[in-house]
Structure formats: C-alpha cells, structure tokens
C-alpha cells in the first residue's frame, strides 16, 4: 500500500458559481494497492509506483474545474489506473473545508474506491 496524505491544492470546484470563480483549498488523500513486492528486495524505483507520478496526476486533475468532487475523484482514480498500470486498487478522498452550507461545518469529504 502506498499513501499520499494531505495534498493541498487551490482549485475551483463546486456547484455554486461563486465557488468556481473564487476557489478554495482542497485536501486530497490517495491510497493505492500496487505491485511493490519486488521493490522490497531490489531498492529500485522502477519496481514500484513513483510517488511523484501519483502527485502529478492528482495535481493535473485537481486543476480542472468541476461541479462535483465525486467527478474529480473519479477522474483521479481513472487516470491513476490508466497511467500507472501496476495499480490494482485506488482510494481517493477529497475534502472541502468550510463548505457553503449555511452553518458551521468543518469539511465535506467524498471518497471513491475502485
């Protein structure tokens, strides 16, 4: 299992027009199950999934404004599995702090596991 936790991105996601104009910080956690067994013995990056590749894919997908976090997470999952074929399973969680819900809410979080 490989995890990247607390990745922070300023992005323009949300159903309300103001959210796509003003933007806000989002936090992303990614967990991947991948073929990393060989790297345990070889100490060679080519035998695992490079964290930088995961981060770059997440960053690219977070930069595309969307109405729904579910859609963003789905794109991240699909891109990770397509571009890094040794990945067997992916869990993506995206948090929006202080969502505009008319009351005090620390964050809204969605998770997609595929």
mmCIF file with all atom_site columns, C-alpha atoms in Angstrom:
data_model
loop_
_atom_site.group_PDB
_atom_site.id
_atom_site.type_symbol
_atom_site.label_atom_id
_atom_site.label_alt_id
_atom_site.label_comp_id
_atom_site.label_asym_id
_atom_site.label_entity_id
_atom_site.label_seq_id
_atom_site.pdbx_PDB_ins_code
_atom_site.Cartn_x
_atom_site.Cartn_y
_atom_site.Cartn_z
_atom_site.occupancy
_atom_site.B_iso_or_equiv
_atom_site.pdbx_formal_charge
_atom_site.auth_seq_id
_atom_site.auth_comp_id
_atom_site.auth_asym_id
_atom_site.auth_atom_id
_atom_site.pdbx_PDB_model_num
ATOM 1   C CA . UNK A 1 1   ? 0.000   0.000  0.000   1.00 0.00 ? 1   UNK A CA 1
ATOM 2   C CA . UNK A 1 2   ? 1.248   3.458  -0.928  1.00 0.00 ? 2   UNK A CA 1
ATOM 3   C CA . UNK A 1 3   ? -0.387  6.547  0.610   1.00 0.00 ? 3   UNK A CA 1
ATOM 4   C CA . UNK A 1 4   ? -0.072  10.245 -0.084  1.00 0.00 ? 4   UNK A CA 1
ATOM 5   C CA . UNK A 1 5   ? -1.965  12.193 2.554   1.00 0.00 ? 5   UNK A CA 1
ATOM 6   C CA . UNK A 1 6   ? -2.903  15.825 2.928   1.00 0.00 ? 6   UNK A CA 1
ATOM 7   C CA . UNK A 1 7   ? -2.034  17.004 -0.576  1.00 0.00 ? 7   UNK A CA 1
ATOM 8   C CA . UNK A 1 8   ? -3.208  20.629 -0.746  1.00 0.00 ? 8   UNK A CA 1
ATOM 9   C CA . UNK A 1 9   ? -4.494  22.293 -3.910  1.00 0.00 ? 9   UNK A CA 1
ATOM 10  C CA . UNK A 1 10  ? -6.158  25.610 -4.592  1.00 0.00 ? 10  UNK A CA 1
ATOM 11  C CA . UNK A 1 11  ? -8.914  24.751 -7.044  1.00 0.00 ? 11  UNK A CA 1
ATOM 12  C CA . UNK A 1 12  ? -12.246 25.880 -8.454  1.00 0.00 ? 12  UNK A CA 1
ATOM 13  C CA . UNK A 1 13  ? -14.690 23.058 -7.735  1.00 0.00 ? 13  UNK A CA 1
ATOM 14  C CA . UNK A 1 14  ? -18.265 23.423 -6.575  1.00 0.00 ? 14  UNK A CA 1
ATOM 15  C CA . UNK A 1 15  ? -21.866 23.587 -7.623  1.00 0.00 ? 15  UNK A CA 1
ATOM 16  C CA . UNK A 1 16  ? -22.250 27.285 -6.828  1.00 0.00 ? 16  UNK A CA 1
ATOM 17  C CA . UNK A 1 17  ? -20.922 29.692 -9.478  1.00 0.00 ? 17  UNK A CA 1
ATOM 18  C CA . UNK A 1 18  ? -19.017 31.635 -6.807  1.00 0.00 ? 18  UNK A CA 1
ATOM 19  C CA . UNK A 1 19  ? -17.045 28.522 -5.890  1.00 0.00 ? 19  UNK A CA 1
ATOM 20  C CA . UNK A 1 20  ? -15.806 28.172 -9.462  1.00 0.00 ? 20  UNK A CA 1
ATOM 21  C CA . UNK A 1 21  ? -14.835 31.873 -9.554  1.00 0.00 ? 21  UNK A CA 1
ATOM 22  C CA . UNK A 1 22  ? -13.292 32.416 -6.114  1.00 0.00 ? 22  UNK A CA 1
ATOM 23  C CA . UNK A 1 23  ? -11.880 28.937 -5.499  1.00 0.00 ? 23  UNK A CA 1
ATOM 24  C CA . UNK A 1 24  ? -10.648 27.480 -2.233  1.00 0.00 ? 24  UNK A CA 1
ATOM 25  C CA . UNK A 1 25  ? -8.202  24.973 -0.809  1.00 0.00 ? 25  UNK A CA 1
ATOM 26  C CA . UNK A 1 26  ? -8.953  21.276 -1.161  1.00 0.00 ? 26  UNK A CA 1
ATOM 27  C CA . UNK A 1 27  ? -7.149  18.395 0.510   1.00 0.00 ? 27  UNK A CA 1
ATOM 28  C CA . UNK A 1 28  ? -6.620  15.053 -1.160  1.00 0.00 ? 28  UNK A CA 1
ATOM 29  C CA . UNK A 1 29  ? -5.574  11.673 0.219   1.00 0.00 ? 29  UNK A CA 1
ATOM 30  C CA . UNK A 1 30  ? -4.694  8.803  -2.107  1.00 0.00 ? 30  UNK A CA 1
ATOM 31  C CA . UNK A 1 31  ? -4.101  5.158  -1.255  1.00 0.00 ? 31  UNK A CA 1
ATOM 32  C CA . UNK A 1 32  ? -3.016  2.697  -3.922  1.00 0.00 ? 32  UNK A CA 1
ATOM 33  C CA . UNK A 1 33  ? -2.547  -1.024 -3.885  1.00 0.00 ? 33  UNK A CA 1
ATOM 34  C CA . UNK A 1 34  ? 0.137   -1.841 -6.401  1.00 0.00 ? 34  UNK A CA 1
ATOM 35  C CA . UNK A 1 35  ? 2.767   -4.391 -7.235  1.00 0.00 ? 35  UNK A CA 1
ATOM 36  C CA . UNK A 1 36  ? 5.504   -3.204 -4.883  1.00 0.00 ? 36  UNK A CA 1
ATOM 37  C CA . UNK A 1 37  ? 6.778   -6.597 -3.678  1.00 0.00 ? 37  UNK A CA 1
ATOM 38  C CA . UNK A 1 38  ? 9.824   -6.602 -5.938  1.00 0.00 ? 38  UNK A CA 1
ATOM 39  C CA . UNK A 1 39  ? 10.968  -3.171 -4.688  1.00 0.00 ? 39  UNK A CA 1
ATOM 40  C CA . UNK A 1 40  ? 11.199  -4.579 -1.163  1.00 0.00 ? 40  UNK A CA 1
ATOM 41  C CA . UNK A 1 41  ? 14.187  -6.600 -2.349  1.00 0.00 ? 41  UNK A CA 1
ATOM 42  C CA . UNK A 1 42  ? 15.661  -4.518 -5.178  1.00 0.00 ? 42  UNK A CA 1
ATOM 43  C CA . UNK A 1 43  ? 15.674  -0.959 -3.785  1.00 0.00 ? 43  UNK A CA 1
ATOM 44  C CA . UNK A 1 44  ? 14.893  0.151  -7.342  1.00 0.00 ? 44  UNK A CA 1
ATOM 45  C CA . UNK A 1 45  ? 12.279  2.803  -8.185  1.00 0.00 ? 45  UNK A CA 1
ATOM 46  C CA . UNK A 1 46  ? 11.300  1.012  -11.406 1.00 0.00 ? 46  UNK A CA 1
ATOM 47  C CA . UNK A 1 47  ? 9.960   -1.847 -9.273  1.00 0.00 ? 47  UNK A CA 1
ATOM 48  C CA . UNK A 1 48  ? 7.301   0.268  -7.537  1.00 0.00 ? 48  UNK A CA 1
ATOM 49  C CA . UNK A 1 49  ? 4.986   3.206  -8.172  1.00 0.00 ? 49  UNK A CA 1
ATOM 50  C CA . UNK A 1 50  ? 6.720   6.572  -8.047  1.00 0.00 ? 50  UNK A CA 1
ATOM 51  C CA . UNK A 1 51  ? 5.037   8.940  -5.542  1.00 0.00 ? 51  UNK A CA 1
ATOM 52  C CA . UNK A 1 52  ? 5.862   11.854 -7.848  1.00 0.00 ? 52  UNK A CA 1
ATOM 53  C CA . UNK A 1 53  ? 3.808   10.276 -10.644 1.00 0.00 ? 53  UNK A CA 1
ATOM 54  C CA . UNK A 1 54  ? 0.825   9.906  -8.303  1.00 0.00 ? 54  UNK A CA 1
ATOM 55  C CA . UNK A 1 55  ? 1.152   13.523 -7.152  1.00 0.00 ? 55  UNK A CA 1
ATOM 56  C CA . UNK A 1 56  ? 1.451   14.858 -10.715 1.00 0.00 ? 56  UNK A CA 1
ATOM 57  C CA . UNK A 1 57  ? -1.710  13.038 -11.821 1.00 0.00 ? 57  UNK A CA 1
ATOM 58  C CA . UNK A 1 58  ? -3.679  14.309 -8.812  1.00 0.00 ? 58  UNK A CA 1
ATOM 59  C CA . UNK A 1 59  ? -2.409  17.852 -9.365  1.00 0.00 ? 59  UNK A CA 1
ATOM 60  C CA . UNK A 1 60  ? -3.385  17.786 -13.053 1.00 0.00 ? 60  UNK A CA 1
ATOM 61  C CA . UNK A 1 61  ? -6.913  16.531 -12.335 1.00 0.00 ? 61  UNK A CA 1
ATOM 62  C CA . UNK A 1 62  ? -7.452  18.978 -9.454  1.00 0.00 ? 62  UNK A CA 1
ATOM 63  C CA . UNK A 1 63  ? -6.677  21.835 -11.852 1.00 0.00 ? 63  UNK A CA 1
ATOM 64  C CA . UNK A 1 64  ? -9.756  21.060 -13.989 1.00 0.00 ? 64  UNK A CA 1
ATOM 65  C CA . UNK A 1 65  ? -12.763 22.951 -12.531 1.00 0.00 ? 65  UNK A CA 1
ATOM 66  C CA . UNK A 1 66  ? -15.760 20.704 -11.871 1.00 0.00 ? 66  UNK A CA 1
ATOM 67  C CA . UNK A 1 67  ? -19.177 20.922 -10.244 1.00 0.00 ? 67  UNK A CA 1
ATOM 68  C CA . UNK A 1 68  ? -18.811 17.718 -8.201  1.00 0.00 ? 68  UNK A CA 1
ATOM 69  C CA . UNK A 1 69  ? -15.962 16.373 -6.091  1.00 0.00 ? 69  UNK A CA 1
ATOM 70  C CA . UNK A 1 70  ? -17.183 12.891 -6.975  1.00 0.00 ? 70  UNK A CA 1
ATOM 71  C CA . UNK A 1 71  ? -16.388 13.647 -10.609 1.00 0.00 ? 71  UNK A CA 1
ATOM 72  C CA . UNK A 1 72  ? -12.913 14.948 -9.743  1.00 0.00 ? 72  UNK A CA 1
ATOM 73  C CA . UNK A 1 73  ? -12.166 11.880 -7.604  1.00 0.00 ? 73  UNK A CA 1
ATOM 74  C CA . UNK A 1 74  ? -13.405 9.597  -10.378 1.00 0.00 ? 74  UNK A CA 1
ATOM 75  C CA . UNK A 1 75  ? -11.081 11.265 -12.877 1.00 0.00 ? 75  UNK A CA 1
ATOM 76  C CA . UNK A 1 76  ? -8.164  10.876 -10.470 1.00 0.00 ? 76  UNK A CA 1
ATOM 77  C CA . UNK A 1 77  ? -8.912  7.175  -9.944  1.00 0.00 ? 77  UNK A CA 1
ATOM 78  C CA . UNK A 1 78  ? -9.287  6.503  -13.672 1.00 0.00 ? 78  UNK A CA 1
ATOM 79  C CA . UNK A 1 79  ? -6.122  8.418  -14.574 1.00 0.00 ? 79  UNK A CA 1
ATOM 80  C CA . UNK A 1 80  ? -4.059  6.666  -11.894 1.00 0.00 ? 80  UNK A CA 1
ATOM 81  C CA . UNK A 1 81  ? -5.207  3.220  -13.012 1.00 0.00 ? 81  UNK A CA 1
ATOM 82  C CA . UNK A 1 82  ? -4.721  4.022  -16.705 1.00 0.00 ? 82  UNK A CA 1
ATOM 83  C CA . UNK A 1 83  ? -1.348  5.736  -16.451 1.00 0.00 ? 83  UNK A CA 1
ATOM 84  C CA . UNK A 1 84  ? 0.175   3.543  -13.730 1.00 0.00 ? 84  UNK A CA 1
ATOM 85  C CA . UNK A 1 85  ? -0.872  0.024  -14.767 1.00 0.00 ? 85  UNK A CA 1
ATOM 86  C CA . UNK A 1 86  ? 0.638   -1.785 -11.769 1.00 0.00 ? 86  UNK A CA 1
ATOM 87  C CA . UNK A 1 87  ? -2.031  -0.178 -9.566  1.00 0.00 ? 87  UNK A CA 1
ATOM 88  C CA . UNK A 1 88  ? -4.742  -2.685 -8.649  1.00 0.00 ? 88  UNK A CA 1
ATOM 89  C CA . UNK A 1 89  ? -6.946  -0.595 -6.363  1.00 0.00 ? 89  UNK A CA 1
ATOM 90  C CA . UNK A 1 90  ? -7.228  3.107  -5.587  1.00 0.00 ? 90  UNK A CA 1
ATOM 91  C CA . UNK A 1 91  ? -8.935  5.077  -2.825  1.00 0.00 ? 91  UNK A CA 1
ATOM 92  C CA . UNK A 1 92  ? -9.230  8.834  -3.268  1.00 0.00 ? 92  UNK A CA 1
ATOM 93  C CA . UNK A 1 93  ? -10.633 11.171 -0.597  1.00 0.00 ? 93  UNK A CA 1
ATOM 94  C CA . UNK A 1 94  ? -11.196 14.869 -1.294  1.00 0.00 ? 94  UNK A CA 1
ATOM 95  C CA . UNK A 1 95  ? -12.040 17.348 1.464   1.00 0.00 ? 95  UNK A CA 1
ATOM 96  C CA . UNK A 1 96  ? -13.539 20.806 1.082   1.00 0.00 ? 96  UNK A CA 1
ATOM 97  C CA . UNK A 1 97  ? -13.080 22.837 4.258   1.00 0.00 ? 97  UNK A CA 1
ATOM 98  C CA . UNK A 1 98  ? -15.900 25.130 5.403   1.00 0.00 ? 98  UNK A CA 1
ATOM 99  C CA . UNK A 1 99  ? -18.358 24.213 2.644   1.00 0.00 ? 99  UNK A CA 1
ATOM 100 C CA . UNK A 1 100 ? -21.020 26.883 1.999   1.00 0.00 ? 100 UNK A CA 1
ATOM 101 C CA . UNK A 1 101 ? -23.936 25.086 3.665   1.00 0.00 ? 101 UNK A CA 1
ATOM 102 C CA . UNK A 1 102 ? -25.399 27.919 5.727   1.00 0.00 ? 102 UNK A CA 1
ATOM 103 C CA . UNK A 1 103 ? -23.955 26.716 9.019   1.00 0.00 ? 103 UNK A CA 1
ATOM 104 C CA . UNK A 1 104 ? -20.729 25.707 10.697  1.00 0.00 ? 104 UNK A CA 1
ATOM 105 C CA . UNK A 1 105 ? -19.341 22.570 9.027   1.00 0.00 ? 105 UNK A CA 1
ATOM 106 C CA . UNK A 1 106 ? -15.644 21.752 9.332   1.00 0.00 ? 106 UNK A CA 1
ATOM 107 C CA . UNK A 1 107 ? -15.447 19.961 5.995   1.00 0.00 ? 107 UNK A CA 1
ATOM 108 C CA . UNK A 1 108 ? -17.266 17.909 3.420   1.00 0.00 ? 108 UNK A CA 1
ATOM 109 C CA . UNK A 1 109 ? -15.433 14.794 2.210   1.00 0.00 ? 109 UNK A CA 1
ATOM 110 C CA . UNK A 1 110 ? -16.099 12.342 -0.551  1.00 0.00 ? 110 UNK A CA 1
ATOM 111 C CA . UNK A 1 111 ? -14.315 9.040  -1.150  1.00 0.00 ? 111 UNK A CA 1
ATOM 112 C CA . UNK A 1 112 ? -14.116 6.937  -4.263  1.00 0.00 ? 112 UNK A CA 1
ATOM 113 C CA . UNK A 1 113 ? -12.691 3.415  -4.113  1.00 0.00 ? 113 UNK A CA 1
ATOM 114 C CA . UNK A 1 114 ? -12.181 1.459  -7.295  1.00 0.00 ? 114 UNK A CA 1
#
